[in-house]
Coordinates of C-alpha atoms in Angstrom, one line a residue:
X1 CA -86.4 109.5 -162.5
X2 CA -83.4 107.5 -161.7
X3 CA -83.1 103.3 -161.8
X4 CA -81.2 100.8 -160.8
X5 CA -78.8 99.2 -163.0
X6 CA -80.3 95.6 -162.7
X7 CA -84.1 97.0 -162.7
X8 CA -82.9 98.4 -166.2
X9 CA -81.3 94.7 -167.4
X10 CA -84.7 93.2 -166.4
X11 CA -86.7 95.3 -168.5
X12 CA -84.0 95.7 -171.1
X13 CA -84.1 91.6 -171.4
X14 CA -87.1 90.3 -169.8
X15 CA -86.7 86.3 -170.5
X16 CA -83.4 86.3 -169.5
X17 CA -82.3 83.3 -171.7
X18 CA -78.3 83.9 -171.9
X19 CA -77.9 83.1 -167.9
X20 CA -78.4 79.8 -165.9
X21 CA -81.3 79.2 -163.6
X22 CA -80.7 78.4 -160.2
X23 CA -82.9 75.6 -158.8
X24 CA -81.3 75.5 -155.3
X25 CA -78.3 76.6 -153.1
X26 CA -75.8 74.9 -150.9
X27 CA -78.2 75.1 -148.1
X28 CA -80.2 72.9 -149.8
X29 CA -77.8 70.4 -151.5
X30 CA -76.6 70.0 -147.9
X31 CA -80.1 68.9 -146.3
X32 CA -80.7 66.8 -149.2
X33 CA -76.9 64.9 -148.6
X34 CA -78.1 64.6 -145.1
X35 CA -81.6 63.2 -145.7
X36 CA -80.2 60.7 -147.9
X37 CA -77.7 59.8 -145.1
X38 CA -80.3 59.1 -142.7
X39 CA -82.4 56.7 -145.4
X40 CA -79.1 54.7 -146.5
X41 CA -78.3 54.4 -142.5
X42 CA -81.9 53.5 -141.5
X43 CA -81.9 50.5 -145.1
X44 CA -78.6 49.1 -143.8
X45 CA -79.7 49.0 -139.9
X46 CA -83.6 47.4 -141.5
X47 CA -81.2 44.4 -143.3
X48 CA -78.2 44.2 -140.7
X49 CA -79.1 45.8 -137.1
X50 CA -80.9 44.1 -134.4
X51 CA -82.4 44.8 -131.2
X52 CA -80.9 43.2 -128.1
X53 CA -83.7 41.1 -126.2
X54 CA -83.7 39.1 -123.2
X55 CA -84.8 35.8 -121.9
X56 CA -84.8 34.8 -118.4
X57 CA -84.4 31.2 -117.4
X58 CA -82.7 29.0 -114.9
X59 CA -80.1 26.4 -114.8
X60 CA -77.5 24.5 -113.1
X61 CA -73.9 25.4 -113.4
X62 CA -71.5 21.8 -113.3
X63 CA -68.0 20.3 -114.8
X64 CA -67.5 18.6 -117.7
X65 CA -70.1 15.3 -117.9
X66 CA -69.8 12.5 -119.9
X67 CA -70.7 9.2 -120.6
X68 CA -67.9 5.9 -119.8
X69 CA -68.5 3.4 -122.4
X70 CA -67.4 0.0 -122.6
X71 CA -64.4 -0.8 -124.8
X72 CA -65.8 -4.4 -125.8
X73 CA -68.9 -6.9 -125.2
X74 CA -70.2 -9.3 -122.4
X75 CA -72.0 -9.5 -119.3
X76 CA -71.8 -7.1 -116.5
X77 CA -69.5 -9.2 -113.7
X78 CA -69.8 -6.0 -111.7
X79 CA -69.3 -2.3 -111.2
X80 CA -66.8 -1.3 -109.0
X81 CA -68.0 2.1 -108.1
X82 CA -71.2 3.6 -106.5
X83 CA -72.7 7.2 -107.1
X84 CA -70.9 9.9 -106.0
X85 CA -67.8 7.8 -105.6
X86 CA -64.5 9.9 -106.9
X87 CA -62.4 7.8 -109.4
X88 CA -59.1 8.6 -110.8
X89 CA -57.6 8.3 -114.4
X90 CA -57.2 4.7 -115.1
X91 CA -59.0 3.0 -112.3
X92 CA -61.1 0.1 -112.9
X93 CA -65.1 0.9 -112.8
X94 CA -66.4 -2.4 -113.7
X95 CA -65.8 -6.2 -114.6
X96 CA -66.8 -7.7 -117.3
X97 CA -67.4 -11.0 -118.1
X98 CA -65.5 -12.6 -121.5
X99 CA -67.3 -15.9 -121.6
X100 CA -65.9 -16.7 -125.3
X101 CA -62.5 -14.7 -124.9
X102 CA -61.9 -17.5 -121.8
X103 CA -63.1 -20.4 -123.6
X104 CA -60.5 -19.0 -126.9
X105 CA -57.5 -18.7 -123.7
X106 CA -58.4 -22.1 -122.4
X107 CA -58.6 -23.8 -126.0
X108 CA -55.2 -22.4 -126.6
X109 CA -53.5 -23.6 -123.2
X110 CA -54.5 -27.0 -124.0
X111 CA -52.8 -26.7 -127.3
X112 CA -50.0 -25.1 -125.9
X113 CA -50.2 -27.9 -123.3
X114 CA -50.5 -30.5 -126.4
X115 CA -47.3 -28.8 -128.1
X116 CA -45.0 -28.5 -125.5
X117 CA -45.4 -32.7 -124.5
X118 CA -45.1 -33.6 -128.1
X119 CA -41.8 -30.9 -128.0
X120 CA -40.2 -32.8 -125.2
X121 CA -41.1 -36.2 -126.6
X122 CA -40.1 -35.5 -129.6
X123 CA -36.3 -33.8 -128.0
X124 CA -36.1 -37.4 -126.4
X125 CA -36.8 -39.1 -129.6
X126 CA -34.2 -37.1 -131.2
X127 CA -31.7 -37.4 -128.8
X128 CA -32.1 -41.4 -129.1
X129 CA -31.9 -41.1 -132.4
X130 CA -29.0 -39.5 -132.5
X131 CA -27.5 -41.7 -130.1
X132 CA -28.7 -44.6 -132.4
X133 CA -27.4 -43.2 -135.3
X134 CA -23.7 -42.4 -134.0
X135 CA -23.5 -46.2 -133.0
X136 CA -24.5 -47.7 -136.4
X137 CA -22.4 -45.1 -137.7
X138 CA -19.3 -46.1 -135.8
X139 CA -20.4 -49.9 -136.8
X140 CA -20.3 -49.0 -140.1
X141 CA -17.2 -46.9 -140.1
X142 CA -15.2 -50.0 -138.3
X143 CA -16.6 -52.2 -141.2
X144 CA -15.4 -49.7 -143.7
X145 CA -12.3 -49.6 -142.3
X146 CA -11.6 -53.3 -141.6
X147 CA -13.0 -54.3 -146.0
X148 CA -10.4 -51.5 -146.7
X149 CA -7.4 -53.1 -145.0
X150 CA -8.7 -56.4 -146.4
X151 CA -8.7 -54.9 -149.9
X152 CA -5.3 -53.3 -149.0
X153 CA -3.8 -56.5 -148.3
X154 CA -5.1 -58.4 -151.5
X155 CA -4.3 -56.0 -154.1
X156 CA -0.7 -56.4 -152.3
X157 CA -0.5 -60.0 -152.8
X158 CA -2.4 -59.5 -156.3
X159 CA -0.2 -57.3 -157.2
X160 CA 3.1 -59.2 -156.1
X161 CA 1.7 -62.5 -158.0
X162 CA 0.9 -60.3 -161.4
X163 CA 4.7 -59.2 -161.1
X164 CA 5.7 -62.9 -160.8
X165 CA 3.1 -64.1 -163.7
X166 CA 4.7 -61.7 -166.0
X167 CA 8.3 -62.7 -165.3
X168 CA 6.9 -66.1 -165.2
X169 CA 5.5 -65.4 -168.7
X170 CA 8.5 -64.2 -170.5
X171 CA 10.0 -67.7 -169.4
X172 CA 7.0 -69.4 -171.0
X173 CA 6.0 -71.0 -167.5
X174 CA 2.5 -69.3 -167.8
X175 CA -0.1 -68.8 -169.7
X176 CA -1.0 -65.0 -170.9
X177 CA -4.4 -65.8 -170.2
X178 CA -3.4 -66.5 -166.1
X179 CA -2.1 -63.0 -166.1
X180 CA -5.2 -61.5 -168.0
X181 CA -7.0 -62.8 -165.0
X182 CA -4.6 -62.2 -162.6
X183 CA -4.9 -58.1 -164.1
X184 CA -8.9 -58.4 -164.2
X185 CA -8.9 -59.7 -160.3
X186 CA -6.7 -56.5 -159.4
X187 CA -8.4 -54.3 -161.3
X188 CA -11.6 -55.3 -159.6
X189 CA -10.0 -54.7 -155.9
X190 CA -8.9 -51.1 -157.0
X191 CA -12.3 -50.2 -157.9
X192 CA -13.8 -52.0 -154.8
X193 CA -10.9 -50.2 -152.6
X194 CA -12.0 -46.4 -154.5
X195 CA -15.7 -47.3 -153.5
X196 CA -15.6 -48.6 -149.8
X197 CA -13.7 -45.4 -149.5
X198 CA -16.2 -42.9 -151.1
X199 CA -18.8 -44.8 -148.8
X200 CA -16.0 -44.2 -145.6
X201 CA -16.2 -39.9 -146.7
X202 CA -19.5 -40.4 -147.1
X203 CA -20.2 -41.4 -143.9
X204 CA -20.1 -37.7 -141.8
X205 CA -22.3 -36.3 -144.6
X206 CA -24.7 -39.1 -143.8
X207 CA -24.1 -38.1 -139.8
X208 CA -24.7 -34.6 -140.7
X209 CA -28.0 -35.0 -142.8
X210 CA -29.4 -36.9 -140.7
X211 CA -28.7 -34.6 -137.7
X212 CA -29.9 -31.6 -139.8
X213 CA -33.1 -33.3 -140.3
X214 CA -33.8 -34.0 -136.7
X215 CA -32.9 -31.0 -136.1
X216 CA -35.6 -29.3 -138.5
X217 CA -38.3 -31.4 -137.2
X218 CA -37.2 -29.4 -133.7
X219 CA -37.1 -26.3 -135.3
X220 CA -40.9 -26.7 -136.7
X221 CA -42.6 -28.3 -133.6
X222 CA -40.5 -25.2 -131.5
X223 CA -42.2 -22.3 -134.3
X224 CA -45.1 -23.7 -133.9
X225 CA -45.0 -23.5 -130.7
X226 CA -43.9 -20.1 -130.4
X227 CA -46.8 -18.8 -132.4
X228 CA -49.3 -20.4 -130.1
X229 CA -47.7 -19.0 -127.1
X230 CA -47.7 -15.4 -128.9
X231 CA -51.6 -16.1 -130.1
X232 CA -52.0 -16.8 -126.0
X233 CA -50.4 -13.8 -125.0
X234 CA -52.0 -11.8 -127.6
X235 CA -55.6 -13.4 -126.0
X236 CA -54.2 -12.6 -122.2
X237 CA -53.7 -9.1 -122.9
X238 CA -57.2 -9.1 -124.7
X239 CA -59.0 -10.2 -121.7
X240 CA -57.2 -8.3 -119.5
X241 CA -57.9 -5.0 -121.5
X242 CA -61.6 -5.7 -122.3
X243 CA -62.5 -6.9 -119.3
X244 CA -61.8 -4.4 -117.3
X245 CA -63.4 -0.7 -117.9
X246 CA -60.8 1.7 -116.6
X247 CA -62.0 5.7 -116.1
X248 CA -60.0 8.0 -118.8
X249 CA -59.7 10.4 -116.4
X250 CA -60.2 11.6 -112.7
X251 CA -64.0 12.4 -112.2
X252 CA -67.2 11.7 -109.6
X253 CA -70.0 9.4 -110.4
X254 CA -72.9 11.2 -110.9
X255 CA -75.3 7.9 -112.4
X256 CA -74.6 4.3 -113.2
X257 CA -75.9 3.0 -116.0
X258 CA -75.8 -0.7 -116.3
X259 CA -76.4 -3.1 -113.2
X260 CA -75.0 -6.6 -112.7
X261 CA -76.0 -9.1 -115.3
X262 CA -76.5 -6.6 -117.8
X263 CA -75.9 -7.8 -121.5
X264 CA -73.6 -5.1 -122.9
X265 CA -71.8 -4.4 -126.4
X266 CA -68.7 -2.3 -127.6
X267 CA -69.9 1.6 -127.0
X268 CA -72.4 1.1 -124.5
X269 CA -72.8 3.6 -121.6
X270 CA -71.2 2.5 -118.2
X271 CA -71.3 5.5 -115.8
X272 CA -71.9 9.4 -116.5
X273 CA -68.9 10.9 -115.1
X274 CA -68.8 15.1 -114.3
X275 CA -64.8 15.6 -114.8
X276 CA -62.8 17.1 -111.8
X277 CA -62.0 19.9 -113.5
X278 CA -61.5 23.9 -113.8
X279 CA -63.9 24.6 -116.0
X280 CA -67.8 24.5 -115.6
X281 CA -70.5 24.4 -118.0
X282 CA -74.0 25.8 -117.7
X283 CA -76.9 23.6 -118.5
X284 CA -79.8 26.4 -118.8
X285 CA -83.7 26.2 -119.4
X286 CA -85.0 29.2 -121.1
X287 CA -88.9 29.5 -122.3
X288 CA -89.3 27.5 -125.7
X289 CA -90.3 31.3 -127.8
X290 CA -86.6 32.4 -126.4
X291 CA -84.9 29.1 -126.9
X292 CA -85.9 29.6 -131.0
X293 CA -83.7 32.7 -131.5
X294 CA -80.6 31.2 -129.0
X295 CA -77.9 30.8 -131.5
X296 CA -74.0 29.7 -130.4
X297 CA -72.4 32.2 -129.6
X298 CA -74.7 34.4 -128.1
X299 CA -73.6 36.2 -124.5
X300 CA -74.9 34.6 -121.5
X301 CA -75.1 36.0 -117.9
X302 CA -74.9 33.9 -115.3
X303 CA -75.4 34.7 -111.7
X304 CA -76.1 32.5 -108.6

């Protein structure tokens, strides 16, 4: 009887224990991979897919819309616009009233008022005294002048009668004491002469410090007024600015806001404005379970 070479090994070994077991083949590795493919692909998709859904609702498409608000507060003087009025960038909207701002501009006019009649009264008072002060100047100076000559003219003769006294004195024909005197007299004029001319120098300093100081007075009433007129200007341009509201930009008036006599503060809404321009936004009612799972930047279709 004749066997096969492997029937023989089988029965020659029947355990087999020196050779490894095979569990599977390539087949089967490769429908494992691909099972395990499909779970990891169906875990990710279950923590990171989504399904698209759908919400119809309805809407109204319109430019950009915002809300004017006033700049400062007061009363409502009047609005200068109706609905559905266009305005354009900078025009006017409405008036308001600036009941304390006015009284500030009026309190500061009359001050300005007060300042500029003490200014010219006080330019006239310094003008006269100026005018004063040159002529009791001169008065002085031509009293200088004249005791200076008068001094001149003694410590001449003084000095001609000490020379005589001392030749006088050699001969014995005075006494020394006569020429002492005569000495102390001159002496006396020279330092009389040396001060009414100190007080003659002195005299332009006295014109100049005196004008200097009229001249500061000037200087103090005129910054003063300055910094009233600035404070006024400051208030003008105030009043002008906050009481009128002026549109930031060209736009239609869809709703206003505020009547006449309305009390108003700073950020209060005047007028809703829809901008004139390109670009349109889409104010859209969808059902409140739809509206829950909206989220920005979610894609919208829009048809008319």
């Amino acid at each position: 009887m004749i066997f096969r070479k492997v029937a023989l090994e089988r029965l020659s070994s029947p355990e087999q224990l020196d050779q490894l077991l095979q569990v599977t083949d390539p087949k089967g590795w490769m429908a494992l991979g691909a099972l395990g493919a499909v779970l990891l692909s169906s875990l990710a998709w279950g923590v990171w897919g989504s399904i698209p859904t759908e919400a119809t609702g309805e809407g109204i498409l319109q430019r950009g819309v915002s809300n004017l608000e006033s700049p400062g507060a007061g009363q409502i003087e009047e609005v200068l616009v109706r609905v559905g009025d266009f305005v354009h960038k900078g025009q006017a909207v409405a008036q308001i009233r600036q009941d304390e701002l006015q009284r500030q501009i009026v309190d500061t006019q009359a001050k300005l008022d007060d300042l500029r009649n003490d200014l010219r009264e006080r330019q006239r008072y310094s003008q006269e005294q100026e005018r004063l002060r040159a002529r009791d100047l001169e008065q002085e100076r031509d009293n200088l002048e004249l005791s200076i000559r008068t001094l001149e003219t003694d410590i001449d003769l003084l000095s001609r009668r000490l020379d005589d006294q001392q030749d006088l004195l050699k001969d014995g024909l005075v006494t020394k004491q006569t020429v002492v005197a005569t000495q102390q007299e001159l002496s006396d004029k020279n330092q009389q002469l040396k001060a009414k001319s100190l007080e003659l120098n002195g005299l332009e300093s006295k014109r100049l410090e005196s004008t200097q100081q009229l001249a500061q007075e000037l200087e103090t009433r005129e910054r003063a007024l300055r910094d009233v007129e600035s404070q006024s200007r400051e208030l003008q341009a105030k009043l002008r600015e906050s009481r009128q509201i002026v549109s930031p930009y060209d736009g239609r008036v869809l709703e206003r806001l505020v009547d006449r006599g309305a009390v108003i503060s700073p950020g209060t809404p005047i007028l809703r404005l829809e901008e004139m321009t390109e670009d349109l936004v889409a104010i859209l009612f969808v059902p409140a379970s739809a509206g829950k799972q909206a989220r920005p930047g979610m894609l919208v279709r829009v048809s008319p």
